[in-house]
PDB file of C-alpha atoms in Angstrom:
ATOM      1  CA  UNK A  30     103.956  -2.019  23.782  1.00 46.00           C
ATOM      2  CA  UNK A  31     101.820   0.319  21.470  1.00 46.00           C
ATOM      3  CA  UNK A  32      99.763   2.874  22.775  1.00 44.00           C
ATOM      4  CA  UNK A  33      96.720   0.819  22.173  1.00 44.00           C
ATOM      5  CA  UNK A  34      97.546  -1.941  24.044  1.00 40.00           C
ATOM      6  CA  UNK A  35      98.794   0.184  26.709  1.00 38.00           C
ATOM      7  CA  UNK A  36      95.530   1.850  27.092  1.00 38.00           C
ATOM      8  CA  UNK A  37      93.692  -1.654  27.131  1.00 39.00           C
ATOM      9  CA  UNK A  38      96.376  -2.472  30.096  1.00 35.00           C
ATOM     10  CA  UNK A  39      95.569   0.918  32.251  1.00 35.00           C
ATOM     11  CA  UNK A  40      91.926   0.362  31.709  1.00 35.00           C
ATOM     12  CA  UNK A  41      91.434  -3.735  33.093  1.00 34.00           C
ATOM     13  CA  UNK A  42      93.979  -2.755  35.582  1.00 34.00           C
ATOM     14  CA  UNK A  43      92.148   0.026  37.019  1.00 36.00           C
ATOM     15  CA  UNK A  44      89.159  -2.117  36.855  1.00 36.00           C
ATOM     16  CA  UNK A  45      90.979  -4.838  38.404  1.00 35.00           C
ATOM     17  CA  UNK A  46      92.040  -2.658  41.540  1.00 40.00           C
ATOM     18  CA  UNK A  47      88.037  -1.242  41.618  1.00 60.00           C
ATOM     19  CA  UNK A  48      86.938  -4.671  41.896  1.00 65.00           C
ATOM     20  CA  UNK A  49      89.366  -6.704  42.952  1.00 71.00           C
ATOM     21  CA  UNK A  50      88.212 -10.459  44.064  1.00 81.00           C
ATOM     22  CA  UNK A  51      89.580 -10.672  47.860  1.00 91.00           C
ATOM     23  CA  UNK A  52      89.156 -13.318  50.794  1.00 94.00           C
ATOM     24  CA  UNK A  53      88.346 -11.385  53.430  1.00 96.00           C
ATOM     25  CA  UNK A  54      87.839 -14.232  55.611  1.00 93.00           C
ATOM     26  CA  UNK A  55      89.367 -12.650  58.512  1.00 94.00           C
ATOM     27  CA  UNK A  56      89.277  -8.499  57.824  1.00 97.00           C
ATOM     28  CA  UNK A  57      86.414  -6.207  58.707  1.00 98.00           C
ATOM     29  CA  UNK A  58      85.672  -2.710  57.162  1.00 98.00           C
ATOM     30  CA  UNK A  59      86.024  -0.255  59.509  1.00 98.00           C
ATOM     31  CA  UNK A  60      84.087   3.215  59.373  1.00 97.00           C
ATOM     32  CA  UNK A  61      85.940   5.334  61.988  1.00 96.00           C
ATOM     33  CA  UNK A  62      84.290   8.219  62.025  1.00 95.00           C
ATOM     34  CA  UNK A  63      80.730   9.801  60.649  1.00 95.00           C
ATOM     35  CA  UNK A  64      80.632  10.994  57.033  1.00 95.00           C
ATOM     36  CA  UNK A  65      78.509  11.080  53.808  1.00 95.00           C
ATOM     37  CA  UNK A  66      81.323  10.107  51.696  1.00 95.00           C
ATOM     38  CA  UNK A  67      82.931   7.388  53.341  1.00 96.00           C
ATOM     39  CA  UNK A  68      81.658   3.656  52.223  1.00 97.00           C
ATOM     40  CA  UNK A  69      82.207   0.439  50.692  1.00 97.00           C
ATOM     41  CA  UNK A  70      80.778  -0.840  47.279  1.00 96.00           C
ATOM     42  CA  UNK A  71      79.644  -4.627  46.548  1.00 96.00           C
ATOM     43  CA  UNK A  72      79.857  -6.180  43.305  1.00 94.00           C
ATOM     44  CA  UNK A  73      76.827  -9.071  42.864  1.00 92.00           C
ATOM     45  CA  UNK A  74      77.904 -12.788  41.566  1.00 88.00           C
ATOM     46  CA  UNK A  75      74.353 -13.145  40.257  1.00 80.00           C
ATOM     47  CA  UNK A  76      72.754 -10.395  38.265  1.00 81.00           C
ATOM     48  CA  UNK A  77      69.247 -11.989  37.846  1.00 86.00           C
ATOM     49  CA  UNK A  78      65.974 -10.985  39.795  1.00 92.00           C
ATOM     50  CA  UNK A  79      65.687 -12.156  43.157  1.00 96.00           C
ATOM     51  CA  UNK A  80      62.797 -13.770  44.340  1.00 97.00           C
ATOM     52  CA  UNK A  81      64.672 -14.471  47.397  1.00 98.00           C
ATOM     53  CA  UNK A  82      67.466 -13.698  49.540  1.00 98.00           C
ATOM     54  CA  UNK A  83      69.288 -14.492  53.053  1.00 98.00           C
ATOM     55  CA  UNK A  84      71.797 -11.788  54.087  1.00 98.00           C
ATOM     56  CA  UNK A  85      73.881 -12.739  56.896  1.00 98.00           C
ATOM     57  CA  UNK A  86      76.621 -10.058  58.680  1.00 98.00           C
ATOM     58  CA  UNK A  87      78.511  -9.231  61.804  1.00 97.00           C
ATOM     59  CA  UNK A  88      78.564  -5.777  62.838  1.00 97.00           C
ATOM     60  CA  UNK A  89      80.113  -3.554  65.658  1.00 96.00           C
ATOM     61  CA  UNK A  90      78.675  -0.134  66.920  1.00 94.00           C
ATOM     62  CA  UNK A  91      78.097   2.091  69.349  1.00 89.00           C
ATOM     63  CA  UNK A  92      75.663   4.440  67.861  1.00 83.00           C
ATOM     64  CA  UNK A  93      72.725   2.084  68.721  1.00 79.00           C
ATOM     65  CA  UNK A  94      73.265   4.289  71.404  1.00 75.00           C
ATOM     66  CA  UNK A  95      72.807   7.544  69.720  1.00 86.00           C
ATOM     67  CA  UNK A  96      70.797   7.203  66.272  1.00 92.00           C
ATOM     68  CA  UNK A  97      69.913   5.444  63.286  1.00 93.00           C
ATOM     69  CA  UNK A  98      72.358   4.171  61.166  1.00 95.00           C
ATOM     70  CA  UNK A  99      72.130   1.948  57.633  1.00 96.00           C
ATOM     71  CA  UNK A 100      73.905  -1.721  57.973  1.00 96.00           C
ATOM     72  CA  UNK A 101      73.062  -3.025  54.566  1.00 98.00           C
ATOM     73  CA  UNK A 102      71.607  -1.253  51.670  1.00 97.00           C
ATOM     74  CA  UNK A 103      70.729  -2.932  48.171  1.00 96.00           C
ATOM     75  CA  UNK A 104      69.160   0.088  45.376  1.00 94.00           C
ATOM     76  CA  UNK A 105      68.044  -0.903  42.329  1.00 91.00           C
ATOM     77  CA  UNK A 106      66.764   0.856  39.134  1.00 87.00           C
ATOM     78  CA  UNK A 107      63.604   1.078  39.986  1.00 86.00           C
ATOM     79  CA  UNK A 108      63.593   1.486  44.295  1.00 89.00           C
ATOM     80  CA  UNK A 109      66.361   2.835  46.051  1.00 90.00           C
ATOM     81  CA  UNK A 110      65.616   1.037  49.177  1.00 91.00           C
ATOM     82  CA  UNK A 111      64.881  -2.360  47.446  1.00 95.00           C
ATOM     83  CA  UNK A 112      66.660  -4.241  50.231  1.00 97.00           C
ATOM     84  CA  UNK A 113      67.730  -2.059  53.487  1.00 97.00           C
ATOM     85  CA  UNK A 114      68.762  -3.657  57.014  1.00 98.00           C
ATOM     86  CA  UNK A 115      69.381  -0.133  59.161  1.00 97.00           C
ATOM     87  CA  UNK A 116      69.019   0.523  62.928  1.00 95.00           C
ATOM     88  CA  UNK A 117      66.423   2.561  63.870  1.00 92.00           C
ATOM     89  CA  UNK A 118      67.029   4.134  67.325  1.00 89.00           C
ATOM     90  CA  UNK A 119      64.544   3.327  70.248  1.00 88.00           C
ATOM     91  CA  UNK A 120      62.970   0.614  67.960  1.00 92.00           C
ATOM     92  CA  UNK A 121      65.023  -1.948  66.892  1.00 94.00           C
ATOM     93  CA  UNK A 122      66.107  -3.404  63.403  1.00 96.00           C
ATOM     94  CA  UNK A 123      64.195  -3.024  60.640  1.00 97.00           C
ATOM     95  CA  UNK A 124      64.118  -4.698  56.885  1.00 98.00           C
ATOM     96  CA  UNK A 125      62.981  -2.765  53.944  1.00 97.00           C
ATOM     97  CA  UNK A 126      62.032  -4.730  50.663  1.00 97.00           C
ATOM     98  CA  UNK A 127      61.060  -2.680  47.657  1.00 95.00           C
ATOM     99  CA  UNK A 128      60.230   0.121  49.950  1.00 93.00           C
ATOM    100  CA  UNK A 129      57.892  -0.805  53.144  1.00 96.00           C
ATOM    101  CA  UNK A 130      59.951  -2.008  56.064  1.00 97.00           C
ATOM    102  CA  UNK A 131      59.076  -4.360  58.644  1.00 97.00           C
ATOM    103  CA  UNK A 132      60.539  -3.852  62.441  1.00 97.00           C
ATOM    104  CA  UNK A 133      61.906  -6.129  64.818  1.00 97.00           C
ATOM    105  CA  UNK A 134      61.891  -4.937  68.337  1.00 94.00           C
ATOM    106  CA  UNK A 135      65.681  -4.963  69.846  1.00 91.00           C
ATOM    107  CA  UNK A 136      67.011  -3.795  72.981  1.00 86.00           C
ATOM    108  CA  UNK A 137      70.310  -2.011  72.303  1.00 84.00           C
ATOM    109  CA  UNK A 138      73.486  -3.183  72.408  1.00 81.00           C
ATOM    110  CA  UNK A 139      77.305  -2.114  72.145  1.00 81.00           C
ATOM    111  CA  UNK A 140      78.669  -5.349  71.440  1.00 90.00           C
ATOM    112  CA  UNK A 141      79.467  -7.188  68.395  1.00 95.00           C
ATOM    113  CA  UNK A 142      76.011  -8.797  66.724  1.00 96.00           C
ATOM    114  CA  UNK A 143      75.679 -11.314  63.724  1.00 97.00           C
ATOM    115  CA  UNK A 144      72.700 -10.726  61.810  1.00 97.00           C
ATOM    116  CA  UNK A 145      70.702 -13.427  59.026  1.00 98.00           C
ATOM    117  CA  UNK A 146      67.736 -11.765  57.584  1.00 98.00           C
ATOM    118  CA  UNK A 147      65.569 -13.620  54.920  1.00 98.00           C
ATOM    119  CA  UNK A 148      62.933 -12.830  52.569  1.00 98.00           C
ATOM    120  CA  UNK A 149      60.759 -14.920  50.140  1.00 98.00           C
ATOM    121  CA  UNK A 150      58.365 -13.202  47.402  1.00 98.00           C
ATOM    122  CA  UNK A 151      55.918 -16.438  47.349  1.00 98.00           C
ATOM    123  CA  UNK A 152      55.106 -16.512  50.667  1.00 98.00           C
ATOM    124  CA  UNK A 153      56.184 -12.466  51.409  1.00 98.00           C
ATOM    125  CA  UNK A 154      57.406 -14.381  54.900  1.00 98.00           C
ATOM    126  CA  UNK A 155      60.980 -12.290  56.488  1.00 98.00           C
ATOM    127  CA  UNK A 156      62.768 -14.175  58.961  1.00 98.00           C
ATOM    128  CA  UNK A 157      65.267 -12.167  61.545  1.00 98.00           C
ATOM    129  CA  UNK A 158      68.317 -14.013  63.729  1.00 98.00           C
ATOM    130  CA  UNK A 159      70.209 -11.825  66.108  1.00 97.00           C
ATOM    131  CA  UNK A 160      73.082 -13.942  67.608  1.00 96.00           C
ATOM    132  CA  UNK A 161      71.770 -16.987  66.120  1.00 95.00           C
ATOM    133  CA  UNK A 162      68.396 -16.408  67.800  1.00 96.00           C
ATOM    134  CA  UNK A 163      64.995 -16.002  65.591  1.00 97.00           C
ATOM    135  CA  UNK A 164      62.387 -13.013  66.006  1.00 96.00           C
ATOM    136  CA  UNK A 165      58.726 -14.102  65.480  1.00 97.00           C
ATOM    137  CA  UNK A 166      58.270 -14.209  61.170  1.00 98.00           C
ATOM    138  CA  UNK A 167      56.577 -11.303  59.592  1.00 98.00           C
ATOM    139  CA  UNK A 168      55.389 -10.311  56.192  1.00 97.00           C
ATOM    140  CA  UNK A 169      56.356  -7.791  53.543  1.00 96.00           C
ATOM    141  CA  UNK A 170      55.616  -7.417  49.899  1.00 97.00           C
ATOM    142  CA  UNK A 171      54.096 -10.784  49.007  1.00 98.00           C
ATOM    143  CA  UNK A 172      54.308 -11.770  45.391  1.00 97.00           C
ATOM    144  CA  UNK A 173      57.580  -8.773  44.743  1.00 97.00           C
ATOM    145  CA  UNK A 174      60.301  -9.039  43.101  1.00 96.00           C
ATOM    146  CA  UNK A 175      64.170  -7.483  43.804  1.00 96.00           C
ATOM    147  CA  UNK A 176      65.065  -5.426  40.766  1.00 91.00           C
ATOM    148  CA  UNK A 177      68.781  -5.900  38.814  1.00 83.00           C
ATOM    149  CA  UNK A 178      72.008  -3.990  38.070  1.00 84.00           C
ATOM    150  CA  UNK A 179      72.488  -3.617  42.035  1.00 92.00           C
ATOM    151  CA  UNK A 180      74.228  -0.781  43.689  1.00 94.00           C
ATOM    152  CA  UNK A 181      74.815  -2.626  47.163  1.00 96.00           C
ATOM    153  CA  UNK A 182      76.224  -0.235  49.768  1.00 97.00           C
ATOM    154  CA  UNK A 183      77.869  -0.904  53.203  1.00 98.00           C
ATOM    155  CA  UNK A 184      78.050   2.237  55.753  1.00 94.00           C
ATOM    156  CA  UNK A 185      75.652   4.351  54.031  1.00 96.00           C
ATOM    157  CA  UNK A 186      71.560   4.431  53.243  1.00 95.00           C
ATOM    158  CA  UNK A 187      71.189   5.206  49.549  1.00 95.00           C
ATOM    159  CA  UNK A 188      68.797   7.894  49.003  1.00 90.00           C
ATOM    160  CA  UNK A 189      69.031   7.431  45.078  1.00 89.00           C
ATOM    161  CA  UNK A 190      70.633   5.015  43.282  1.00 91.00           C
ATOM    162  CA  UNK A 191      74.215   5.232  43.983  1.00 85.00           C
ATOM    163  CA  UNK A 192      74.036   8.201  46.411  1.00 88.00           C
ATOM    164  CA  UNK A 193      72.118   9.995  48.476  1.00 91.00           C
ATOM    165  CA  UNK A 194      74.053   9.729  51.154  1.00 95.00           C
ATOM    166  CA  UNK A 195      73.372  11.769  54.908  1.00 94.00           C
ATOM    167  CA  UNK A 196      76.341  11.889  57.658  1.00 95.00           C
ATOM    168  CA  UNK A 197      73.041  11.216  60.348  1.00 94.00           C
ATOM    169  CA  UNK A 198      72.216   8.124  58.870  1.00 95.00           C
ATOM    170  CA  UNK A 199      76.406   7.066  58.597  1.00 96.00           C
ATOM    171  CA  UNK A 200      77.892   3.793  60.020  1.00 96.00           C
ATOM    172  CA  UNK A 201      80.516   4.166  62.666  1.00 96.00           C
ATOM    173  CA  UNK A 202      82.260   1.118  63.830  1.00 96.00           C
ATOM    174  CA  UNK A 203      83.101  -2.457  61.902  1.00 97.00           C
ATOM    175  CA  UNK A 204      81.038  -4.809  59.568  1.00 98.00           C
ATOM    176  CA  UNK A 205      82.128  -7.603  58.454  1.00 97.00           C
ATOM    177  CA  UNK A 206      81.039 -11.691  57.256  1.00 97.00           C
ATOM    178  CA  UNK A 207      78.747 -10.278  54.831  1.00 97.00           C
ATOM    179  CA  UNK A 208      77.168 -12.865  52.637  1.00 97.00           C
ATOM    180  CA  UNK A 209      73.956 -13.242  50.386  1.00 97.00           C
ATOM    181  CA  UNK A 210      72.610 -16.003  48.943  1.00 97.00           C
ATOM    182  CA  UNK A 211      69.674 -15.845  46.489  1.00 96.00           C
ATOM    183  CA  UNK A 212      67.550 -18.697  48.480  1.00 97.00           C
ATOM    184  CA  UNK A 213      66.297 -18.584  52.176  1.00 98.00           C
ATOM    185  CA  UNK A 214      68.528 -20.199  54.432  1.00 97.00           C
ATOM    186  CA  UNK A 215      67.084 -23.356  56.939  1.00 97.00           C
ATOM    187  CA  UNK A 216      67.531 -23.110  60.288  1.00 97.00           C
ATOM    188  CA  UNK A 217      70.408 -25.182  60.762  1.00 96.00           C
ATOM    189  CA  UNK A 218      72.117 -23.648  57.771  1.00 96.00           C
ATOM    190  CA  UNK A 219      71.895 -20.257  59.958  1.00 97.00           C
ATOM    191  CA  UNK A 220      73.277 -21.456  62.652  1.00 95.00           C
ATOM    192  CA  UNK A 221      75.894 -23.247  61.146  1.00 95.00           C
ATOM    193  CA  UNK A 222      76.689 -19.657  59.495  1.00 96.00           C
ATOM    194  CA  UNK A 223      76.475 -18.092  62.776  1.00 95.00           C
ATOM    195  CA  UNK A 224      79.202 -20.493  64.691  1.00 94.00           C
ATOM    196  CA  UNK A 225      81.382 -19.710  61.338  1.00 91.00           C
ATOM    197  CA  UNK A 226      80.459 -22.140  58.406  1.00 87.00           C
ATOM    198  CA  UNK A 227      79.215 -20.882  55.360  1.00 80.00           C
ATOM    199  CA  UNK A 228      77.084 -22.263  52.010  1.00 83.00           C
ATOM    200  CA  UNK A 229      78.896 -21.391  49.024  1.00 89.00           C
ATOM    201  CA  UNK A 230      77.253 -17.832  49.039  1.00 95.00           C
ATOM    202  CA  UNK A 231      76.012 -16.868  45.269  1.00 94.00           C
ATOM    203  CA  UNK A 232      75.280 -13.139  45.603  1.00 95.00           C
ATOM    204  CA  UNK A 233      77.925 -11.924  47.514  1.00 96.00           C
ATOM    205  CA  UNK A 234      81.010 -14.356  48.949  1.00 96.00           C
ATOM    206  CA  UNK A 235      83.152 -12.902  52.095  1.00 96.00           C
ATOM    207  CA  UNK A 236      85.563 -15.465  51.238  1.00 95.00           C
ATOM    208  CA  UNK A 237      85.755 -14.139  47.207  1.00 95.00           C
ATOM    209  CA  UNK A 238      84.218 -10.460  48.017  1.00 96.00           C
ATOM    210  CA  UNK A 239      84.455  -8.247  44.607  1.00 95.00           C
ATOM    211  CA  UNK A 240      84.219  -4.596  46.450  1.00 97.00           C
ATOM    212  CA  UNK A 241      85.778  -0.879  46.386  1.00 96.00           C
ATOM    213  CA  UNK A 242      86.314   1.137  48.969  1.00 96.00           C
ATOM    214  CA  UNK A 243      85.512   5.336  48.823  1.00 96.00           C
ATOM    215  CA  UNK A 244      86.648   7.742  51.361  1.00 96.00           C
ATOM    216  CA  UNK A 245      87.723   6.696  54.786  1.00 96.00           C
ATOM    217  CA  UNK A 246      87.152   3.111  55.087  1.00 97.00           C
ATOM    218  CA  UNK A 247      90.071   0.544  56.387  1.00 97.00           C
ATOM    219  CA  UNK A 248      90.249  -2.848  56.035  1.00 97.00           C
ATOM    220  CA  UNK A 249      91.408  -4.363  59.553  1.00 97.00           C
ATOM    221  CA  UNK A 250      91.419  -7.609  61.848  1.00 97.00           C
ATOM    222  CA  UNK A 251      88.084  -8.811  62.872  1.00 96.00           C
ATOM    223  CA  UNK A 252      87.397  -7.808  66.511  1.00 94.00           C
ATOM    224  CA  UNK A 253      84.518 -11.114  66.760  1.00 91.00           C
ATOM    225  CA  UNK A 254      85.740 -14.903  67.382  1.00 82.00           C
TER     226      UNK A 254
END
């Protein structure tokens, strides 16, 4: 093998292992312990502009107890909080598109909880299931649209575009079933996602999940049914 070609070799194969295409249908990240170094990157299917989006997730905590903490955080170019699902203690769950954030009231909880949030820029309607259960609709940034070239984080809030990170704002515990399509989800497609089914997810694919994982992050057993 020449030294060219050996280079070319090194190079895909460290790419390879960076973002390696894995079915994670039964695993779950799991964020032991608070840090700002410690998180998971997501690599996007789709690249375009999203006029839309479902996110759908199960995650396991104890710090609703405690504090804040970021579940989901999508930066783009142009907004580093272009789409952020986080925690906020004594309020509830909030969703941030392209900056403003909308809250949904939630009582806390120390059990495992599967999230679906959805957004729509023609209508600038956000829909919120907990447990397969809506919260009353609300609206955020009618008429917006979700920049490209994502940096989607798990475990941490980005404060800039690939970074920013703060050990206060840290997951602790396990996330896992996260999926994205780039089209609001019905009803019954939610809660057919919520007792386990899925609909060929085009953003981001649990079952075919491109990620990389930085600092101290395992991959483990899902603790949910």
């Amino acid at each position: 093998m020449t030294m060219e070609k050996l280079l070319c070799f090194l190079v895909l194969t460290s790419f390879s292992h960076a973002f390696g295409q894995t079915d994670m249908s039964t695993k779950a990240f799991v964020f032991p312990k608070e840090s700002d170094n410690s998180y998971v990157s997501l690599k996007a299917q789709s690249t375009k502009p999203l006029k839309a989006f479902t996110v759908c997730l199960h995650v396991y905590t104890e710090l609703s107890l405690t504090r804040g903490y970021s579940i989901f955080s999508y930066a783009s170019k142009k907004h580093s909080n272009d789409i952020l699902i986080f925690w906020s203690k004594g309020r509830g769950y909030t969703l941030t598109v392209g900056g403003p954030e909308v809250l949904f009231e939630t009582p806390e909880v120390t059990a495992p909880v599967h999230i679906c949030t959805s957004w729509e820029s023609a209508s600038g309607i956000v829909e919120f299931w907990l447990d397969g259960k809506p919260r009353v609709r609300k609206s955020l940034k009618k008429g917006y649209t979700v920049g490209t070239e994502a940096s989607i984080i798990l475990g941490q809030d980005q404060d800039s575009f690939g970074g920013g990170f703060e050990t206060n704002q840290s997951l602790v515990g396990d996330i896992g079933n996260v999926n994205m399509w780039d089209f609001v989800l019905s009803p019954d497609q939610i809660n057919t996602v919520y007792a386990g089914g899925t609909f060929s997810p085009n953003v981001l694919d649990w079952r075919a999940l491109k990620y990389e994982v930085h600092g101290e992050v395992y991959t483990k057993p899902q603790l949910w049914p």
